[in-house]
mmCIF file with all atom_site columns, C-alpha atoms in Angstrom:
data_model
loop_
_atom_site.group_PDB
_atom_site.id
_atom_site.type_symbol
_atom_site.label_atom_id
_atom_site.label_alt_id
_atom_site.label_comp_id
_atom_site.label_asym_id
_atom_site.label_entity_id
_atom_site.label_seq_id
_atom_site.pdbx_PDB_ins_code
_atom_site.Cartn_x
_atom_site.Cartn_y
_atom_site.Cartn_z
_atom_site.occupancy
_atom_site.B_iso_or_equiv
_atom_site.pdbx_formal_charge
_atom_site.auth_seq_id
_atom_site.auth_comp_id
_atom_site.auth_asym_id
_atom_site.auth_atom_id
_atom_site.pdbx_PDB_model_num
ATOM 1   C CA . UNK A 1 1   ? 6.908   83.138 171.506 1.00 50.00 ? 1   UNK A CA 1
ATOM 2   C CA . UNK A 1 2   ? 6.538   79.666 172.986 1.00 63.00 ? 2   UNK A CA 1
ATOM 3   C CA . UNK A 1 3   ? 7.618   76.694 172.212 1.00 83.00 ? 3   UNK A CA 1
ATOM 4   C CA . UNK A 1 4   ? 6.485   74.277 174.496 1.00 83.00 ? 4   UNK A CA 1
ATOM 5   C CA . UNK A 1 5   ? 8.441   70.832 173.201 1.00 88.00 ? 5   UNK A CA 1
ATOM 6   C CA . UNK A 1 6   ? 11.681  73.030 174.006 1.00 92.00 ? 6   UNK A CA 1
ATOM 7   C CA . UNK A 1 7   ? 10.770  74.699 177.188 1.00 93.00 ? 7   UNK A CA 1
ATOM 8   C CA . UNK A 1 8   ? 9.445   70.749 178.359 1.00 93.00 ? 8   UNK A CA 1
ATOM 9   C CA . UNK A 1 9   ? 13.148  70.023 177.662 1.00 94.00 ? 9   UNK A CA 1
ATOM 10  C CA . UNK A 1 10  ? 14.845  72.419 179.246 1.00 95.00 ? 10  UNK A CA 1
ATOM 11  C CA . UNK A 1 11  ? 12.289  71.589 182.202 1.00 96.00 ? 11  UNK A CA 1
ATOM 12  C CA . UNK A 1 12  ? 13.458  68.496 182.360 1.00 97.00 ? 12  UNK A CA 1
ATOM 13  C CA . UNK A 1 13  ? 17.314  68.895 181.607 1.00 97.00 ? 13  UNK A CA 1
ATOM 14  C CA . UNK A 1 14  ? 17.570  70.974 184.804 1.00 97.00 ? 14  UNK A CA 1
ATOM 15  C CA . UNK A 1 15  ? 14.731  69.404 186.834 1.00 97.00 ? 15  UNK A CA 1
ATOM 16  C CA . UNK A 1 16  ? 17.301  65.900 186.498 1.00 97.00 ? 16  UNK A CA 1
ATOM 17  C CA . UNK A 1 17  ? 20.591  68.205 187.361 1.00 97.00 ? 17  UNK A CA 1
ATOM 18  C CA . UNK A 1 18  ? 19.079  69.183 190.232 1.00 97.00 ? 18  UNK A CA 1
ATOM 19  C CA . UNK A 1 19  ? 17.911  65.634 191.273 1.00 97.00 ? 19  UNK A CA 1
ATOM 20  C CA . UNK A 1 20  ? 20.973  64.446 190.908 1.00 96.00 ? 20  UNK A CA 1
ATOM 21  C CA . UNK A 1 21  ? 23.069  66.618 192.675 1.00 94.00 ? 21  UNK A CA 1
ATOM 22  C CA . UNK A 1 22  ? 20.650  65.952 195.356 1.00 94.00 ? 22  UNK A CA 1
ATOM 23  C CA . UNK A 1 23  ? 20.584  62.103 194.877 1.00 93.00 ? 23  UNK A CA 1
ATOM 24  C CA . UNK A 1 24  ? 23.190  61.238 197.262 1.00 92.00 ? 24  UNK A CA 1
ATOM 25  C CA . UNK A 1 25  ? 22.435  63.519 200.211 1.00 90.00 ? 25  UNK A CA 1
ATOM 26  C CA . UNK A 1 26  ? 20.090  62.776 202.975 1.00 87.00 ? 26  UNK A CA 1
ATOM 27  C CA . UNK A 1 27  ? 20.985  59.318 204.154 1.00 89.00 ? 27  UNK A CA 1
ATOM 28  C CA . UNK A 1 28  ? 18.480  57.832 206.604 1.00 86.00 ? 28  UNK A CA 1
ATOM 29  C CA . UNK A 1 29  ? 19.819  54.241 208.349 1.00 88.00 ? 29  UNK A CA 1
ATOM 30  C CA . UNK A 1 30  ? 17.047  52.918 209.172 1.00 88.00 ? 30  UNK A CA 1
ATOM 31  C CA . UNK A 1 31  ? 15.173  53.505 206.017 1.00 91.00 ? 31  UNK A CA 1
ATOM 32  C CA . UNK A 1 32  ? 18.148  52.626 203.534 1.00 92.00 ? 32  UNK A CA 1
ATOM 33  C CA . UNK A 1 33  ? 18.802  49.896 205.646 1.00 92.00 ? 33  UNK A CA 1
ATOM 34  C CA . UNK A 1 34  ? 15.288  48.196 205.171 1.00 93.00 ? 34  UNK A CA 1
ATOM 35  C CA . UNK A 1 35  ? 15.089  48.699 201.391 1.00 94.00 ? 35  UNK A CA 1
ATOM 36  C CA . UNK A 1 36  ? 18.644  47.475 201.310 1.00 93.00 ? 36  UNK A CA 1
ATOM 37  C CA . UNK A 1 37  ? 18.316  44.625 203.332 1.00 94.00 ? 37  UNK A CA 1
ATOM 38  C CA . UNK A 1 38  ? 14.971  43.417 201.621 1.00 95.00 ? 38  UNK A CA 1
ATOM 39  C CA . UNK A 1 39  ? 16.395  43.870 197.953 1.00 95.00 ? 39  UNK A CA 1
ATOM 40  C CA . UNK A 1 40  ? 19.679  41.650 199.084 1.00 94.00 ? 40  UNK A CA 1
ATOM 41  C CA . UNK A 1 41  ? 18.092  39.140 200.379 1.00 95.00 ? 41  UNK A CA 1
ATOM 42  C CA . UNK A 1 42  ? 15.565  39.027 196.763 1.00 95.00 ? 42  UNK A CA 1
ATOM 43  C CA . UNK A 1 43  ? 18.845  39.205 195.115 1.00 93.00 ? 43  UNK A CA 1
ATOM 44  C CA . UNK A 1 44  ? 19.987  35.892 197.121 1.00 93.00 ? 44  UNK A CA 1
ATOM 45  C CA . UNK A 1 45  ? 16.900  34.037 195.910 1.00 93.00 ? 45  UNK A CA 1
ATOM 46  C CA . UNK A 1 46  ? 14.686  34.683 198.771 1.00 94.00 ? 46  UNK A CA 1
ATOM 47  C CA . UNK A 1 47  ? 10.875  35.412 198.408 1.00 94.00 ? 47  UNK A CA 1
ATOM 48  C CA . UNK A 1 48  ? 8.992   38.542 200.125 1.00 93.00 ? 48  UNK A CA 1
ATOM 49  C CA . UNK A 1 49  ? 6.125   37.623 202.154 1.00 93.00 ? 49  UNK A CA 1
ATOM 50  C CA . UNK A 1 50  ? 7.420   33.826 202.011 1.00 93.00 ? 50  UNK A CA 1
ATOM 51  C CA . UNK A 1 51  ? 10.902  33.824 203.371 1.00 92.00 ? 51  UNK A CA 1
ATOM 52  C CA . UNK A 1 52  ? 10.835  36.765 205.155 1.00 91.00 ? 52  UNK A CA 1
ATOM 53  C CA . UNK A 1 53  ? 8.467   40.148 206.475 1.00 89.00 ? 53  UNK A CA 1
ATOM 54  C CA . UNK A 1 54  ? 8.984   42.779 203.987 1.00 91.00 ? 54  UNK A CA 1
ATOM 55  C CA . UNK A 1 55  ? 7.401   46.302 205.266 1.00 91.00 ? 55  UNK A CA 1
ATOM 56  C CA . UNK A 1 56  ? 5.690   46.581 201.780 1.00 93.00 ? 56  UNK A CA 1
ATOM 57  C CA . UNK A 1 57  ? 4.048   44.487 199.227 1.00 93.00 ? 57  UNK A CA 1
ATOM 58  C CA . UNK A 1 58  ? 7.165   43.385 197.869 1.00 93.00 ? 58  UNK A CA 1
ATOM 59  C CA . UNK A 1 59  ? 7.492   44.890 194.135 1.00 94.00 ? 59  UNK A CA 1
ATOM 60  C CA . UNK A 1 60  ? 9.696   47.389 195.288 1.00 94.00 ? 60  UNK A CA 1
ATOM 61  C CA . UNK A 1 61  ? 12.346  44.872 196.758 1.00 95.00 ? 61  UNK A CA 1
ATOM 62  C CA . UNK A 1 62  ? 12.636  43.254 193.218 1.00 96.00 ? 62  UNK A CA 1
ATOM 63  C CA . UNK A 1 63  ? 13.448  46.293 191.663 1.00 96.00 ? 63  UNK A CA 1
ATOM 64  C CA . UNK A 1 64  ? 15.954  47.051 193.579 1.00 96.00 ? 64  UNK A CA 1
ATOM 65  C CA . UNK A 1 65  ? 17.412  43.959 193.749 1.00 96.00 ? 65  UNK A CA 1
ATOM 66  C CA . UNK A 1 66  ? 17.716  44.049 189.990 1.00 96.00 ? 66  UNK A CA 1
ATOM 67  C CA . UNK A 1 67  ? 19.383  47.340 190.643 1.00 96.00 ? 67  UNK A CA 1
ATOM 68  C CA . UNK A 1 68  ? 21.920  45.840 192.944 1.00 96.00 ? 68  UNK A CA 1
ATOM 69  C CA . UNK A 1 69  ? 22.546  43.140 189.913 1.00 95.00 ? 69  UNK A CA 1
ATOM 70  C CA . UNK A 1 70  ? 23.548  46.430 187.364 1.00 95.00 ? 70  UNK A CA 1
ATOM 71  C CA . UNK A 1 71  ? 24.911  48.942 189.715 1.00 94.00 ? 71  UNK A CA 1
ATOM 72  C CA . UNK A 1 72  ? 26.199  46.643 192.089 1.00 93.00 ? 72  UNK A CA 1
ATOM 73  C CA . UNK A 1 73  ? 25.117  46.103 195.774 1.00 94.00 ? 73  UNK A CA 1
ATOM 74  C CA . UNK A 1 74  ? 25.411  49.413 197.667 1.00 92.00 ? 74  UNK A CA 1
ATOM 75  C CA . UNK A 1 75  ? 22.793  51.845 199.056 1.00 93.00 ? 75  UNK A CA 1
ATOM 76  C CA . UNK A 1 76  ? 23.264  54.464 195.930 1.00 95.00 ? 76  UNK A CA 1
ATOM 77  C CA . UNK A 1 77  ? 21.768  51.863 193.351 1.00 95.00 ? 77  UNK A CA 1
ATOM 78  C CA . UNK A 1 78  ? 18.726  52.067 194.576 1.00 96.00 ? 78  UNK A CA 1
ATOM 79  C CA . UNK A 1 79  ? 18.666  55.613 194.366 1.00 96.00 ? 79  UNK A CA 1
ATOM 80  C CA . UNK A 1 80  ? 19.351  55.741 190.669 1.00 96.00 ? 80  UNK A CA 1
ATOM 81  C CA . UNK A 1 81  ? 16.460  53.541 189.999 1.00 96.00 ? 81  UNK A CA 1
ATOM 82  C CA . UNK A 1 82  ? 14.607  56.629 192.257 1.00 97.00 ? 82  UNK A CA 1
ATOM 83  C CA . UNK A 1 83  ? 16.276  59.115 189.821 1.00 97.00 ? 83  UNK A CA 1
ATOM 84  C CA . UNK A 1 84  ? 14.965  57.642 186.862 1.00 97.00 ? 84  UNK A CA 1
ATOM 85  C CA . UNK A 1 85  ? 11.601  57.630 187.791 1.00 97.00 ? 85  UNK A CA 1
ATOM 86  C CA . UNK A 1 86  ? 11.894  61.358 189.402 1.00 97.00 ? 86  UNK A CA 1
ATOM 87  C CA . UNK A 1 87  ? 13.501  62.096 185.891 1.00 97.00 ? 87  UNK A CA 1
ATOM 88  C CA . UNK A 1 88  ? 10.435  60.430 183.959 1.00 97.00 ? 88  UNK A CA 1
ATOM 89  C CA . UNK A 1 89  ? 7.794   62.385 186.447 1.00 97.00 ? 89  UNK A CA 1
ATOM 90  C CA . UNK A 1 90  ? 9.242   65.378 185.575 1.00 97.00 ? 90  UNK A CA 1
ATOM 91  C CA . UNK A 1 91  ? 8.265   65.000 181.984 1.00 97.00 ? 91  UNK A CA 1
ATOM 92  C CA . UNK A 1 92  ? 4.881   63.673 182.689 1.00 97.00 ? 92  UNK A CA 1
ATOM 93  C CA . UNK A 1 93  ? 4.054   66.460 185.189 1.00 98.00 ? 93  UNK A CA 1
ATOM 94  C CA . UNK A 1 94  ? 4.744   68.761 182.819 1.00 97.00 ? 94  UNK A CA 1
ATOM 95  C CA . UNK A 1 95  ? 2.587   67.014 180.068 1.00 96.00 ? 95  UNK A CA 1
ATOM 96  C CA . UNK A 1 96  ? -0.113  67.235 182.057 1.00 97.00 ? 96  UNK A CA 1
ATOM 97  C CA . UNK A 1 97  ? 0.381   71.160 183.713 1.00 96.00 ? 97  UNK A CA 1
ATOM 98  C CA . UNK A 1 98  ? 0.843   72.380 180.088 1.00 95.00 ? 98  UNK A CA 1
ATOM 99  C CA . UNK A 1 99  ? -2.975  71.164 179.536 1.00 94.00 ? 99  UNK A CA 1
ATOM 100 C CA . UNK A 1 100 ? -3.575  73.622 182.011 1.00 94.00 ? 100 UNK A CA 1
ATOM 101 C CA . UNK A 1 101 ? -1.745  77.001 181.471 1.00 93.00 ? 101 UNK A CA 1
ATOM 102 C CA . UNK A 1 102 ? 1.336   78.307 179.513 1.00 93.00 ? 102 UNK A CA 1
ATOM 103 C CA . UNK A 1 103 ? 4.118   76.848 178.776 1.00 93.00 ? 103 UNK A CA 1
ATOM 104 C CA . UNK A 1 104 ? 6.486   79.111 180.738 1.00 93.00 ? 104 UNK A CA 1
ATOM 105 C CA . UNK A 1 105 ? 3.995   78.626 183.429 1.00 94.00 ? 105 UNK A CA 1
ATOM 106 C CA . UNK A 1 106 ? 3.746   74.961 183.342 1.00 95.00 ? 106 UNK A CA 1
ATOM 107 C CA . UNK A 1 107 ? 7.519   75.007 183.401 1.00 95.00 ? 107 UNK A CA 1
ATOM 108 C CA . UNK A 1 108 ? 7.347   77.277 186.516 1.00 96.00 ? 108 UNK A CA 1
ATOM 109 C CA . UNK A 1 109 ? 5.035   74.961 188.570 1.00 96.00 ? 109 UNK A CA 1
ATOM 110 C CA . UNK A 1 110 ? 6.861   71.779 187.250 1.00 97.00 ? 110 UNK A CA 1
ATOM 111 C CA . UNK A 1 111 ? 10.168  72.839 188.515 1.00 96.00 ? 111 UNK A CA 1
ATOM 112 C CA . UNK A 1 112 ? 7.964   74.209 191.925 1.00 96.00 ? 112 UNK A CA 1
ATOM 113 C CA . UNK A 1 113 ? 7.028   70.802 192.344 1.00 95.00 ? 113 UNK A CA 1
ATOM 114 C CA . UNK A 1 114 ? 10.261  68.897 192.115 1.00 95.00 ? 114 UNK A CA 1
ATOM 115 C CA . UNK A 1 115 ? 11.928  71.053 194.334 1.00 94.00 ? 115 UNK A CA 1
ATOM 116 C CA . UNK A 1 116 ? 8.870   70.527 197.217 1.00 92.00 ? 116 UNK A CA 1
ATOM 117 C CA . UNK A 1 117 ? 9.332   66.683 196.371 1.00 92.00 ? 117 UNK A CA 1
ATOM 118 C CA . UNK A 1 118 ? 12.085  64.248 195.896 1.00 93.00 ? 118 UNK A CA 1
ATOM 119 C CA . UNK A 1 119 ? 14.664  66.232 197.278 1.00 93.00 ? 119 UNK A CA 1
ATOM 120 C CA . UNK A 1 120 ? 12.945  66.694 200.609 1.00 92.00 ? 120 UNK A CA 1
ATOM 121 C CA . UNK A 1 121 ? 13.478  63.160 201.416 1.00 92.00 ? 121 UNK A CA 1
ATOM 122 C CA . UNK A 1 122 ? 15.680  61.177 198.724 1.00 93.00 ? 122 UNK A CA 1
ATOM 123 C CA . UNK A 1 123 ? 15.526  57.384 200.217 1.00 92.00 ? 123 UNK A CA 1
ATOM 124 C CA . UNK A 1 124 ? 13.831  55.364 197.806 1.00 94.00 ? 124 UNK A CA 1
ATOM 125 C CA . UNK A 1 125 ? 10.735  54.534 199.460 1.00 94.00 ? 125 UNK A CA 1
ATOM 126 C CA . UNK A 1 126 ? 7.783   52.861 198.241 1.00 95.00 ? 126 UNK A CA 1
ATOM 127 C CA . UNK A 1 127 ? 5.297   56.272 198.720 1.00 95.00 ? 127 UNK A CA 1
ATOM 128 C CA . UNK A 1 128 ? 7.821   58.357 195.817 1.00 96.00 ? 128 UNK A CA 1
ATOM 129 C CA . UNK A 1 129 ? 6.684   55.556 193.652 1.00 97.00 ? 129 UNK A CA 1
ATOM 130 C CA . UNK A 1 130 ? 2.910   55.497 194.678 1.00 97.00 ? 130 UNK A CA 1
ATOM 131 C CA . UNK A 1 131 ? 2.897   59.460 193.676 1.00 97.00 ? 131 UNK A CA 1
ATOM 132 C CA . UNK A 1 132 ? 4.704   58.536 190.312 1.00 98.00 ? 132 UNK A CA 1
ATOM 133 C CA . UNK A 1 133 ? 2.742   55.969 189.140 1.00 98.00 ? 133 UNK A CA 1
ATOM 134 C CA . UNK A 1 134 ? -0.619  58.067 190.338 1.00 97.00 ? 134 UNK A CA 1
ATOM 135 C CA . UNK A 1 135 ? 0.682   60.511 188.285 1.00 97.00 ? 135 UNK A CA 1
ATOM 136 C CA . UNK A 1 136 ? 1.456   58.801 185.041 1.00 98.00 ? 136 UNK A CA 1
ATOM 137 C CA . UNK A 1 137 ? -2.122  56.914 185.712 1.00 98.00 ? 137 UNK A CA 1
ATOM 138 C CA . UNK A 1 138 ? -3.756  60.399 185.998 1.00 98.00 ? 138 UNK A CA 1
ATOM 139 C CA . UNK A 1 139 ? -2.074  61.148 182.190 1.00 98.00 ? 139 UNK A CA 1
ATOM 140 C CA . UNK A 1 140 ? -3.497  57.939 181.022 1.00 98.00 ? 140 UNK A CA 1
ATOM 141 C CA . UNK A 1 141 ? -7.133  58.817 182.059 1.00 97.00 ? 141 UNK A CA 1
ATOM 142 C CA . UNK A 1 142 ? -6.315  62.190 180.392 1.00 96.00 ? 142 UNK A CA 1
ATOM 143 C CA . UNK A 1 143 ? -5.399  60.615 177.542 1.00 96.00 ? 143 UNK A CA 1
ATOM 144 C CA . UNK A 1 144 ? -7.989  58.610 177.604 1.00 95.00 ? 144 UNK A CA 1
ATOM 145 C CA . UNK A 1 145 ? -10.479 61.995 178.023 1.00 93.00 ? 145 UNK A CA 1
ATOM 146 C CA . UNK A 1 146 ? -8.986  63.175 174.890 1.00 93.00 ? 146 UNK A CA 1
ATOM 147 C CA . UNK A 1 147 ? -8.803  60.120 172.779 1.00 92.00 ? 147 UNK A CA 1
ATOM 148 C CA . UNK A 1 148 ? -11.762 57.962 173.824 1.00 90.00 ? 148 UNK A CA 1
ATOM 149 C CA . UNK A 1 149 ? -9.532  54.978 173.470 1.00 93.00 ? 149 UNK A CA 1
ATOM 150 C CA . UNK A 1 150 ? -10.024 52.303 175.889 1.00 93.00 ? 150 UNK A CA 1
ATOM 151 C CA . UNK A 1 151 ? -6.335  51.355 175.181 1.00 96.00 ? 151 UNK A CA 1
ATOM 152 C CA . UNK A 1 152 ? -5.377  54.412 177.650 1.00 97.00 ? 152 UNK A CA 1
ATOM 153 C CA . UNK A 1 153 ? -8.110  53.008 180.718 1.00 96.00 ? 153 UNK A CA 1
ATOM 154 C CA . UNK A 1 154 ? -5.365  49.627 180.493 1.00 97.00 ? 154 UNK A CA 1
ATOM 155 C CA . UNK A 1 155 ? -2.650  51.579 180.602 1.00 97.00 ? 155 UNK A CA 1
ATOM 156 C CA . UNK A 1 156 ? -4.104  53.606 183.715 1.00 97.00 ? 156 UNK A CA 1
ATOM 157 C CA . UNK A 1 157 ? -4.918  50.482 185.177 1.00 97.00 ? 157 UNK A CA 1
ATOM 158 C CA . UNK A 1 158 ? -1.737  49.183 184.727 1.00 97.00 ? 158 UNK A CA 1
ATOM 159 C CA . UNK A 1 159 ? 0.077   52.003 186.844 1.00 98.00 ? 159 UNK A CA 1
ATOM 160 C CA . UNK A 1 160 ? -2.260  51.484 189.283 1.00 97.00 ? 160 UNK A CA 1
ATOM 161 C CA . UNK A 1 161 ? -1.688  47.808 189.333 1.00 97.00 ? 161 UNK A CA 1
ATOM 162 C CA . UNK A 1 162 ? 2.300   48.345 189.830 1.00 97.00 ? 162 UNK A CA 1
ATOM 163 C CA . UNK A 1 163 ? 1.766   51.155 192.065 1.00 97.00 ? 163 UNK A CA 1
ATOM 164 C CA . UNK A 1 164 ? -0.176  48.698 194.389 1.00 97.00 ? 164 UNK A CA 1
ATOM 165 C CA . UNK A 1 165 ? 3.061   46.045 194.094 1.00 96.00 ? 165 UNK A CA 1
ATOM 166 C CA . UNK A 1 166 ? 5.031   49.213 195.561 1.00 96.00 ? 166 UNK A CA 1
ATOM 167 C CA . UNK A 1 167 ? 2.635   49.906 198.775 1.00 95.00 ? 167 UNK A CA 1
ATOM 168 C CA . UNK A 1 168 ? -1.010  49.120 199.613 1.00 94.00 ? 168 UNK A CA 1
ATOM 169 C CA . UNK A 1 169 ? -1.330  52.862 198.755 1.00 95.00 ? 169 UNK A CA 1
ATOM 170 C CA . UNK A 1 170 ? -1.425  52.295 195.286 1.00 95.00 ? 170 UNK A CA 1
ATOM 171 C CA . UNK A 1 171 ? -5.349  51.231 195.890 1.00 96.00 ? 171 UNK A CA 1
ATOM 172 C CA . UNK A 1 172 ? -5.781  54.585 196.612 1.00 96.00 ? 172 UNK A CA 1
ATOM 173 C CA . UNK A 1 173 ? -5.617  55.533 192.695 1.00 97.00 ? 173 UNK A CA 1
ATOM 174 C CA . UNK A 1 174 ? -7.174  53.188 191.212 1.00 96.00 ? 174 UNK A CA 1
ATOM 175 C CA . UNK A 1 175 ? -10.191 53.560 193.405 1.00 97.00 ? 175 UNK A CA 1
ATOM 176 C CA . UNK A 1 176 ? -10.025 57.399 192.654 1.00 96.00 ? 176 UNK A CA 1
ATOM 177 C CA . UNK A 1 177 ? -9.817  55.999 188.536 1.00 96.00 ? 177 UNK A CA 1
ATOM 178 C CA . UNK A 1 178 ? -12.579 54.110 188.975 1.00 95.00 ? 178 UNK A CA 1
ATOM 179 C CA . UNK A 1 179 ? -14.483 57.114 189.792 1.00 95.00 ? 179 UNK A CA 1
ATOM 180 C CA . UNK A 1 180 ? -13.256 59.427 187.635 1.00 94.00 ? 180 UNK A CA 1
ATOM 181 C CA . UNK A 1 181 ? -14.762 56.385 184.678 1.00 93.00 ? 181 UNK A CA 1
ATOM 182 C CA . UNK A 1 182 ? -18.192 56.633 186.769 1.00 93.00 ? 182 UNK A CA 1
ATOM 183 C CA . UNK A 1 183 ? -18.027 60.307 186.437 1.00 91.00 ? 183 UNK A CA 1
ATOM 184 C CA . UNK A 1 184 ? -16.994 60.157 182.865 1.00 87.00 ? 184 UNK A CA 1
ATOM 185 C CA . UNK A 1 185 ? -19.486 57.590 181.813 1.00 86.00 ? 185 UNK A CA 1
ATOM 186 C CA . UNK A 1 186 ? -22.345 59.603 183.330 1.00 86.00 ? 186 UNK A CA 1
ATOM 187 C CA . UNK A 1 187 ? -21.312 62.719 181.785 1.00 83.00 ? 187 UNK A CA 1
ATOM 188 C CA . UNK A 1 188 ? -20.614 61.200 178.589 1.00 76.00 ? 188 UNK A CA 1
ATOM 189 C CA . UNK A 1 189 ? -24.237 59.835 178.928 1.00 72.00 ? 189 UNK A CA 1
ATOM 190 C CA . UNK A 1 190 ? -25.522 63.174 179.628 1.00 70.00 ? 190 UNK A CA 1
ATOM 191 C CA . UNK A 1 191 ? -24.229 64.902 176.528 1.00 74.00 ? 191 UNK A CA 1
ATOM 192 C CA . UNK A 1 192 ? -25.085 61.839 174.389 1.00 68.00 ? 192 UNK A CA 1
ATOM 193 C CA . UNK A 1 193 ? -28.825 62.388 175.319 1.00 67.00 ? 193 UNK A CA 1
ATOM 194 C CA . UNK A 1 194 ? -28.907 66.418 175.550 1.00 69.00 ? 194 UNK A CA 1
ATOM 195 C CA . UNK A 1 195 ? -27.053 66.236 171.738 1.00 72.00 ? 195 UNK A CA 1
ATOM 196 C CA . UNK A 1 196 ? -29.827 63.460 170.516 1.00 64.00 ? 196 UNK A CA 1
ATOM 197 C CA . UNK A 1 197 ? -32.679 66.189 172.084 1.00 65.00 ? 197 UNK A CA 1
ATOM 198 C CA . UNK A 1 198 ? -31.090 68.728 170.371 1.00 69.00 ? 198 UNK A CA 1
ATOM 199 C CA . UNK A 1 199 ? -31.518 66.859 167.024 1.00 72.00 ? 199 UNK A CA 1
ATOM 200 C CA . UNK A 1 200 ? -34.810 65.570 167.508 1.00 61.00 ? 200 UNK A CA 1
ATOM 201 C CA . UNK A 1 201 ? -36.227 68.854 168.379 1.00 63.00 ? 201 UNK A CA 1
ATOM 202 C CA . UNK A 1 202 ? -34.800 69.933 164.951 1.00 66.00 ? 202 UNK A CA 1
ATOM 203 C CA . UNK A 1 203 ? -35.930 67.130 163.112 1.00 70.00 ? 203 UNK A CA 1
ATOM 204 C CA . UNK A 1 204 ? -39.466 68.076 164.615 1.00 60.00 ? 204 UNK A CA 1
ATOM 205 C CA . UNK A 1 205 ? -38.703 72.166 164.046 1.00 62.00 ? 205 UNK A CA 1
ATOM 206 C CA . UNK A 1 206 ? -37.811 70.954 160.522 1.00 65.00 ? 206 UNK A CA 1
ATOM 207 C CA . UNK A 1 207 ? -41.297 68.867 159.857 1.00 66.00 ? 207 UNK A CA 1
ATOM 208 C CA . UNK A 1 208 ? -43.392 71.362 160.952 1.00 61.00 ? 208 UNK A CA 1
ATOM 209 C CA . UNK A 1 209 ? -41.918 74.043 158.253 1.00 64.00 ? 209 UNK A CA 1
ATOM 210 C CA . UNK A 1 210 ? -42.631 71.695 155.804 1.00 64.00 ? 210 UNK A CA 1
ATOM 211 C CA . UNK A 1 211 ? -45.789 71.338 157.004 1.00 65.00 ? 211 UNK A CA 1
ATOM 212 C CA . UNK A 1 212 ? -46.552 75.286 157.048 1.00 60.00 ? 212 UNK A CA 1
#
């Protein structure tokens, strides 16, 4: 018997044991040193882009300088923030592998995919958040497959919006949304019109018993 609110827990409970033992192994200088520096110098009132060459679009330096305000200014803050957001993928990858297969197996592949992810490479770069935030967009536009409410087509947008404040990546998914909405639109179209065929030849089936 499956119960697939549980199993999405346990999923997740051991999915962000796992991530955190592995949150403070892996240390790369030159990396940690660039996000470090950048969020710093945000944290000492300085602008990205205007006061100095960040290597990325700039969102991700005032996260983590807002990180270095609650956790206090060393290298492992910013990898909280990461864990967090590897915590809250977790949960959403599952969401969306359960659509797919069984729980257990959803589980399975969830678990597969954190250990092939974060892990591998645990500095808090800019691309771990481009995957997140591609990945809670691509929930949105299935929620939005399911629903039909333009509320979830914001929301998608939105991810894709902060995604892009992370790295220039993040244009990547939103140009892949915007085709999945062509897609949808045109396929939604197609149904409309083979459903309203459907009823007309009926309606015409219908007259001509009358008729006989």
């Amino acid at each position: 018997m499956q119960h697939p609110r549980f199993i999405q827990c346990v999923v997740v409970f051991v999915a962000a044991l796992y991530l955190y033992g592995m949150s403070d192994r892996g240390w790369i200088p030159h990396d940690e040193g660039l996000l470090g520096q950048s969020a710093e110098r945000v944290m000492q009132g300085e602008t990205p882009h205007v006061d100095f060459d960040d290597a990325y679009t700039g969102g991700q330096a005032w996260l983590h300088s807002w990180s270095f305000r609650i956790f206090g200014v060393n290298l492992y803050s910013i990898r909280l923030v990461l864990l967090a957001f590897s915590v809250l993928f977790v949960a959403v990858f599952y969401s969306l592998a359960a659509r797919l297969m069984t729980a257990w197996g959803a589980g399975l592949i969830t678990l597969l995919a954190v250990v092939w992810s974060t892990p591998n490479y645990f500095a808090a770069l800019p691309s771990w958040y481009n995957l997140y935030f591609a990945v809670f967009g691509v929930w949105a536009l299935v929620r939005y497959d399911e629903t039909r409410q333009l509320r979830w087509v914001f929301l998608a947008g939105a991810f894709g919006g902060v995604s892009f404040l992370f790295k220039l990546a993040g244009l990547y998914f939103i140009a892949a949304g915007i085709l999945f909405l062509v897609f949808h639109e045109q396929e939604t179209a197609h149904r409309d019109a083979e459903r309203d065929a459907e009823r007309d030849a009926e309606r015409d089936a219908e007259r001509d018993a009358e008729r006989d």
